[in-house]
Amino acid sequence: NAGVMQNPRHLVRRRGQEARLRCSPMKGHSHVYWYRQLPEEGLKFMVYLQKENIIDESGMPKERFSAEFPKEGPSILRIQQVVRGDSAAYFCASSPTGQGGDTQYFGPGTRLTVL
Amino acid sequence: GENVEQHPSTLSVQEGDSAVIKCTYSDSASNYFPWYKQELGKRPQLIIDIRSNVGEKKDQRIAVTLNKTAKHFSLHITETQPEDSAVYFCTKSLYSGGGADGLTFGKGTHLIIQP
């Protein structure tokens, strides 16, 4: 039973380019969460999605960041016109039921470096 | 969401001794409190969780206690071993009941087991 998959594992972009991060949830899970982790800090919640719906994007920056979880394929976190401050590890997690207190299982993360 | 305060930020204990990590929060709505362990460069992994209808939960050498009235919860690791060395995060869910939501993370405790 494959766990949460993320790709790429490492991504290098120059300032002003776009970054696309992908997340495939565990088999049978249809709820995906994205988090950002800066060095030496805890994870910060960004967005929660179900298939074809954004449920909660309260942690997402208002500009340059967007997320989707289409009916087919992985969830994608997109960062337009990246800046150095976007350098971080981006983790996604998935959960099975969408009920309160649902256990979240994390992927290995994508480490984004902006030059 | 409301923050989670976690301390200490670094904890060094002798192998075989116990380690205790404490967290506090301020909102009344949270009712789910998972703990994650993150080794360097790896994904966060759930080690134990507790829901607000119980005060204590134990799994082998790991235990978690919750005082919902005082709004604090703690992780206890007994008979520590070298493989326990990692960063530990306390987390809580943002809202009570209803659907799933993003987790709020503490800043983490770097646990070092001295041989």
mmCIF file of C-alpha atoms in Angstrom:
data_model
loop_
_atom_site.group_PDB
_atom_site.id
_atom_site.type_symbol
_atom_site.label_atom_id
_atom_site.label_comp_id
_atom_site.label_asym_id
_atom_site.label_seq_id
_atom_site.Cartn_x
_atom_site.Cartn_y
_atom_site.Cartn_z
ATOM 1 C CA ASN A 1 0.000 0.000 0.000
ATOM 2 C CA ALA A 2 1.909 2.999 -1.284
ATOM 3 C CA GLY A 3 2.036 6.014 0.988
ATOM 4 C CA VAL A 4 1.618 9.639 0.034
ATOM 5 C CA MET A 5 3.797 10.465 -2.958
ATOM 6 C CA GLN A 6 5.251 13.842 -3.823
ATOM 7 C CA ASN A 7 7.312 14.963 -6.778
ATOM 8 C CA PRO A 8 9.700 16.361 -7.482
ATOM 9 C CA ARG A 9 11.621 15.797 -4.259
ATOM 10 C CA HIS A 10 13.899 18.724 -5.000
ATOM 11 C CA LEU A 11 13.106 21.707 -7.192
ATOM 12 C CA VAL A 12 15.350 24.637 -8.060
ATOM 13 C CA ARG A 13 13.886 27.760 -9.617
ATOM 14 C CA ARG A 14 15.170 31.224 -10.391
ATOM 15 C CA ARG A 15 13.306 34.265 -9.140
ATOM 16 C CA GLY A 16 10.283 34.995 -11.299
ATOM 17 C CA GLN A 17 9.799 31.423 -12.536
ATOM 18 C CA GLU A 18 6.883 29.153 -11.713
ATOM 19 C CA ALA A 19 7.026 26.152 -9.411
ATOM 20 C CA ARG A 20 4.626 23.214 -9.657
ATOM 21 C CA LEU A 21 4.538 20.690 -6.843
ATOM 22 C CA ARG A 22 2.581 17.451 -7.122
ATOM 23 C CA CYS A 23 1.003 15.251 -4.488
ATOM 24 C CA SER A 24 -0.647 11.859 -4.916
ATOM 25 C CA PRO A 25 -2.620 10.825 -1.812
ATOM 26 C CA MET A 26 -2.649 7.365 -0.301
ATOM 27 C CA LYS A 27 -4.886 4.886 -2.070
ATOM 28 C CA GLY A 28 -8.460 5.395 -0.967
ATOM 29 C CA HIS A 29 -7.848 8.921 0.367
ATOM 30 C CA SER A 30 -9.625 11.845 -1.247
ATOM 31 C CA HIS A 31 -8.622 14.610 1.162
ATOM 32 C CA VAL A 32 -5.350 16.481 0.687
ATOM 33 C CA TYR A 33 -3.635 19.128 2.802
ATOM 34 C CA TRP A 34 -0.605 21.264 1.927
ATOM 35 C CA TYR A 35 1.871 22.604 4.497
ATOM 36 C CA ARG A 36 5.023 24.731 4.297
ATOM 37 C CA GLN A 37 8.024 24.256 6.554
ATOM 38 C CA LEU A 38 10.722 26.881 6.861
ATOM 39 C CA PRO A 39 14.139 25.793 8.258
ATOM 40 C CA GLU A 40 14.097 25.078 12.001
ATOM 41 C CA GLU A 41 10.345 25.680 12.229
ATOM 42 C CA GLY A 42 7.128 23.731 12.440
ATOM 43 C CA LEU A 43 4.820 23.133 9.530
ATOM 44 C CA LYS A 44 2.296 25.830 8.610
ATOM 45 C CA PHE A 45 -1.045 24.825 7.151
ATOM 46 C CA MET A 46 -1.763 26.296 3.718
ATOM 47 C CA VAL A 47 -4.798 24.655 2.106
ATOM 48 C CA TYR A 48 -7.183 21.715 2.388
ATOM 49 C CA LEU A 49 -8.753 20.196 -0.730
ATOM 50 C CA GLN A 50 -11.109 17.432 -1.660
ATOM 51 C CA LYS A 51 -11.526 16.215 -5.208
ATOM 52 C CA GLU A 52 -12.413 19.239 -7.362
ATOM 53 C CA ASN A 53 -13.050 21.439 -4.297
ATOM 54 C CA ILE A 54 -11.038 23.788 -2.134
ATOM 55 C CA ILE A 55 -12.382 23.392 1.398
ATOM 56 C CA ASP A 56 -10.123 25.734 3.382
ATOM 57 C CA GLU A 57 -7.431 28.018 1.973
ATOM 58 C CA SER A 58 -7.072 30.214 5.030
ATOM 59 C CA GLY A 59 -3.304 29.579 5.240
ATOM 60 C CA MET A 60 -2.551 30.267 1.608
ATOM 61 C CA PRO A 61 -0.925 33.568 0.628
ATOM 62 C CA LYS A 62 -3.413 35.639 -1.360
ATOM 63 C CA GLU A 63 -1.106 36.236 -4.297
ATOM 64 C CA ARG A 64 1.005 33.939 -6.471
ATOM 65 C CA PHE A 65 -0.115 30.710 -4.757
ATOM 66 C CA SER A 66 -2.864 28.402 -5.982
ATOM 67 C CA ALA A 67 -3.854 24.784 -5.459
ATOM 68 C CA GLU A 68 -6.045 22.285 -7.203
ATOM 69 C CA PHE A 69 -7.086 18.670 -6.833
ATOM 70 C CA PRO A 70 -8.694 17.561 -10.098
ATOM 71 C CA LYS A 71 -11.030 14.623 -10.535
ATOM 72 C CA GLU A 72 -8.175 12.679 -12.129
ATOM 73 C CA GLY A 73 -4.510 12.994 -11.249
ATOM 74 C CA PRO A 74 -2.519 14.446 -8.382
ATOM 75 C CA SER A 75 -3.093 17.569 -6.369
ATOM 76 C CA ILE A 76 -0.936 20.462 -7.544
ATOM 77 C CA LEU A 77 0.416 23.416 -5.591
ATOM 78 C CA ARG A 78 1.435 26.168 -7.957
ATOM 79 C CA ILE A 79 3.649 29.127 -7.066
ATOM 80 C CA GLN A 80 3.930 31.832 -9.679
ATOM 81 C CA GLN A 81 6.792 34.329 -9.922
ATOM 82 C CA VAL A 82 8.740 32.707 -7.114
ATOM 83 C CA VAL A 83 10.818 34.820 -4.729
ATOM 84 C CA ARG A 84 13.648 33.800 -2.400
ATOM 85 C CA GLY A 85 11.276 33.769 0.547
ATOM 86 C CA ASP A 86 9.383 30.885 -1.059
ATOM 87 C CA SER A 87 12.361 28.598 -0.443
ATOM 88 C CA ALA A 88 11.085 25.945 1.954
ATOM 89 C CA ALA A 89 9.997 22.337 2.235
ATOM 90 C CA TYR A 90 6.436 21.798 1.073
ATOM 91 C CA PHE A 91 4.648 18.783 2.492
ATOM 92 C CA CYS A 92 1.321 17.367 1.540
ATOM 93 C CA ALA A 93 -0.746 15.025 3.671
ATOM 94 C CA SER A 94 -3.810 12.934 2.958
ATOM 95 C CA SER A 95 -6.602 11.561 5.094
ATOM 96 C CA PRO A 96 -9.313 8.975 4.444
ATOM 97 C CA THR A 97 -12.659 10.244 5.648
ATOM 98 C CA GLY A 98 -12.765 14.019 5.945
ATOM 99 C CA GLN A 99 -14.220 13.702 9.438
ATOM 100 C CA GLY A 100 -13.051 15.878 12.314
ATOM 101 C CA GLY A 101 -9.968 14.377 13.917
ATOM 102 C CA ASP A 102 -9.021 12.481 10.760
ATOM 103 C CA THR A 103 -5.441 11.169 10.867
ATOM 104 C CA GLN A 104 -3.205 12.878 8.329
ATOM 105 C CA TYR A 105 -0.389 10.957 6.645
ATOM 106 C CA PHE A 106 2.455 12.986 5.224
ATOM 107 C CA GLY A 107 4.414 12.679 2.023
ATOM 108 C CA PRO A 108 8.227 13.004 1.812
ATOM 109 C CA GLY A 109 8.043 16.666 0.850
ATOM 110 C CA THR A 110 9.357 18.821 -1.978
ATOM 111 C CA ARG A 111 12.303 21.019 -1.155
ATOM 112 C CA LEU A 112 12.065 24.206 -3.181
ATOM 113 C CA THR A 113 15.142 26.376 -3.593
ATOM 114 C CA VAL A 114 14.782 29.773 -5.251
ATOM 115 C CA LEU A 115 18.013 31.227 -6.564
ATOM 116 C CA GLY B 1 -6.038 29.262 13.852
ATOM 117 C CA GLU B 2 -4.803 29.723 17.370
ATOM 118 C CA ASN B 3 -1.132 29.009 18.074
ATOM 119 C CA VAL B 4 0.347 26.088 19.968
ATOM 120 C CA GLU B 5 3.199 26.831 22.366
ATOM 121 C CA GLN B 6 5.710 24.011 22.707
ATOM 122 C CA HIS B 7 8.667 23.646 25.077
ATOM 123 C CA PRO B 8 11.449 22.989 25.484
ATOM 124 C CA SER B 9 12.870 23.741 22.046
ATOM 125 C CA THR B 10 15.808 21.405 22.745
ATOM 126 C CA LEU B 11 15.925 18.497 25.182
ATOM 127 C CA SER B 12 18.983 16.378 25.873
ATOM 128 C CA VAL B 13 18.602 13.236 28.001
ATOM 129 C CA GLN B 14 20.750 10.242 28.824
ATOM 130 C CA GLU B 15 19.855 7.002 27.075
ATOM 131 C CA GLY B 16 17.420 5.098 29.256
ATOM 132 C CA ASP B 17 16.034 8.196 30.963
ATOM 133 C CA SER B 18 12.593 9.699 30.335
ATOM 134 C CA ALA B 19 11.759 12.715 28.183
ATOM 135 C CA VAL B 20 8.767 15.016 28.562
ATOM 136 C CA ILE B 21 7.590 17.606 26.044
ATOM 137 C CA LYS B 22 4.785 20.030 26.887
ATOM 138 C CA CYS B 23 2.368 22.056 24.788
ATOM 139 C CA THR B 24 -0.289 24.620 25.555
ATOM 140 C CA TYR B 25 -3.006 26.195 23.468
ATOM 141 C CA SER B 26 -5.626 28.877 23.979
ATOM 142 C CA ASP B 27 -8.781 28.077 21.984
ATOM 143 C CA SER B 28 -11.604 25.934 23.343
ATOM 144 C CA ALA B 29 -12.682 24.351 20.074
ATOM 145 C CA SER B 30 -9.760 21.995 19.407
ATOM 146 C CA ASN B 31 -10.463 18.374 20.217
ATOM 147 C CA TYR B 32 -7.807 16.357 18.406
ATOM 148 C CA PHE B 33 -4.115 16.395 19.387
ATOM 149 C CA PRO B 34 -1.677 14.284 17.371
ATOM 150 C CA TRP B 35 2.100 14.153 17.884
ATOM 151 C CA TYR B 36 4.512 13.812 14.987
ATOM 152 C CA LYS B 37 8.168 12.761 14.899
ATOM 153 C CA GLN B 38 10.394 14.126 12.149
ATOM 154 C CA GLU B 39 13.898 12.860 11.506
ATOM 155 C CA LEU B 40 16.320 15.074 9.612
ATOM 156 C CA GLY B 41 15.243 15.466 5.999
ATOM 157 C CA LYS B 42 12.310 13.091 6.399
ATOM 158 C CA ARG B 43 8.529 13.364 6.505
ATOM 159 C CA PRO B 44 6.624 13.920 9.762
ATOM 160 C CA GLN B 45 5.324 10.600 11.073
ATOM 161 C CA LEU B 46 2.420 10.208 13.473
ATOM 162 C CA ILE B 47 3.533 8.528 16.696
ATOM 163 C CA ILE B 48 0.488 8.924 18.916
ATOM 164 C CA ASP B 49 -2.687 10.978 19.104
ATOM 165 C CA ILE B 50 -5.344 11.775 21.666
ATOM 166 C CA ARG B 51 -8.889 13.058 21.440
ATOM 167 C CA SER B 52 -10.550 15.291 23.966
ATOM 168 C CA ASN B 53 -12.793 12.585 25.391
ATOM 169 C CA VAL B 54 -9.819 10.895 27.115
ATOM 170 C CA GLY B 55 -7.147 12.180 29.472
ATOM 171 C CA GLU B 56 -4.336 9.771 28.751
ATOM 172 C CA LYS B 57 -3.237 7.303 26.114
ATOM 173 C CA LYS B 58 -0.254 4.954 26.096
ATOM 174 C CA ASP B 59 1.510 2.968 23.389
ATOM 175 C CA GLN B 60 4.515 0.985 24.656
ATOM 176 C CA ARG B 61 7.168 3.559 25.665
ATOM 177 C CA ILE B 62 5.141 6.558 24.533
ATOM 178 C CA ALA B 63 2.283 8.202 26.410
ATOM 179 C CA VAL B 64 0.314 11.389 25.943
ATOM 180 C CA THR B 65 -1.739 13.245 28.553
ATOM 181 C CA LEU B 66 -4.362 15.910 27.927
ATOM 182 C CA ASN B 67 -5.829 18.445 30.337
ATOM 183 C CA LYS B 68 -8.564 20.131 28.340
ATOM 184 C CA THR B 69 -9.576 22.431 31.183
ATOM 185 C CA ALA B 70 -6.058 23.810 31.530
ATOM 186 C CA LYS B 71 -5.496 23.550 27.741
ATOM 187 C CA HIS B 72 -2.247 21.677 27.867
ATOM 188 C CA PHE B 73 -1.022 18.308 26.654
ATOM 189 C CA SER B 74 2.247 16.452 27.036
ATOM 190 C CA LEU B 75 4.282 13.692 25.424
ATOM 191 C CA HIS B 76 6.183 11.262 27.637
ATOM 192 C CA ILE B 77 8.851 8.899 26.310
ATOM 193 C CA THR B 78 10.272 6.364 28.764
ATOM 194 C CA GLU B 79 13.453 4.278 28.493
ATOM 195 C CA THR B 80 14.746 6.486 25.702
ATOM 196 C CA GLN B 81 16.849 4.933 22.956
ATOM 197 C CA PRO B 82 19.201 6.460 20.341
ATOM 198 C CA GLU B 83 16.569 6.051 17.621
ATOM 199 C CA ASP B 84 14.280 8.377 19.579
ATOM 200 C CA SER B 85 16.547 11.292 18.574
ATOM 201 C CA ALA B 86 14.469 13.522 16.271
ATOM 202 C CA VAL B 87 12.307 16.635 16.258
ATOM 203 C CA TYR B 88 8.904 16.156 17.858
ATOM 204 C CA PHE B 89 5.905 18.331 17.032
ATOM 205 C CA CYS B 90 2.697 18.690 18.981
ATOM 206 C CA THR B 91 -0.280 19.615 16.833
ATOM 207 C CA LYS B 92 -3.970 20.274 17.183
ATOM 208 C CA SER B 93 -6.899 20.513 14.844
ATOM 209 C CA LEU B 94 -8.379 23.945 14.294
ATOM 210 C CA TYR B 95 -12.052 23.266 14.773
ATOM 211 C CA SER B 96 -14.207 20.921 16.813
ATOM 212 C CA GLY B 97 -16.543 18.361 15.309
ATOM 213 C CA GLY B 98 -17.706 18.640 11.732
ATOM 214 C CA GLY B 99 -15.327 18.061 8.884
ATOM 215 C CA ALA B 100 -11.587 17.642 8.756
ATOM 216 C CA ASP B 101 -9.254 20.621 8.874
ATOM 217 C CA GLY B 102 -5.616 21.643 8.820
ATOM 218 C CA LEU B 103 -3.335 20.988 11.767
ATOM 219 C CA THR B 104 -1.675 23.747 13.800
ATOM 220 C CA PHE B 105 1.897 22.786 14.653
ATOM 221 C CA GLY B 106 4.068 23.765 17.585
ATOM 222 C CA LYS B 107 7.592 24.936 16.781
ATOM 223 C CA GLY B 108 9.077 21.541 17.635
ATOM 224 C CA THR B 109 11.372 20.014 20.244
ATOM 225 C CA HIS B 110 14.749 18.705 19.173
ATOM 226 C CA LEU B 111 15.247 15.596 21.338
ATOM 227 C CA ILE B 112 18.830 14.424 21.696
ATOM 228 C CA ILE B 113 19.549 11.062 23.316
ATOM 229 C CA GLN B 114 23.042 10.988 24.802
ATOM 230 C CA PRO B 115 24.683 7.536 24.788
#
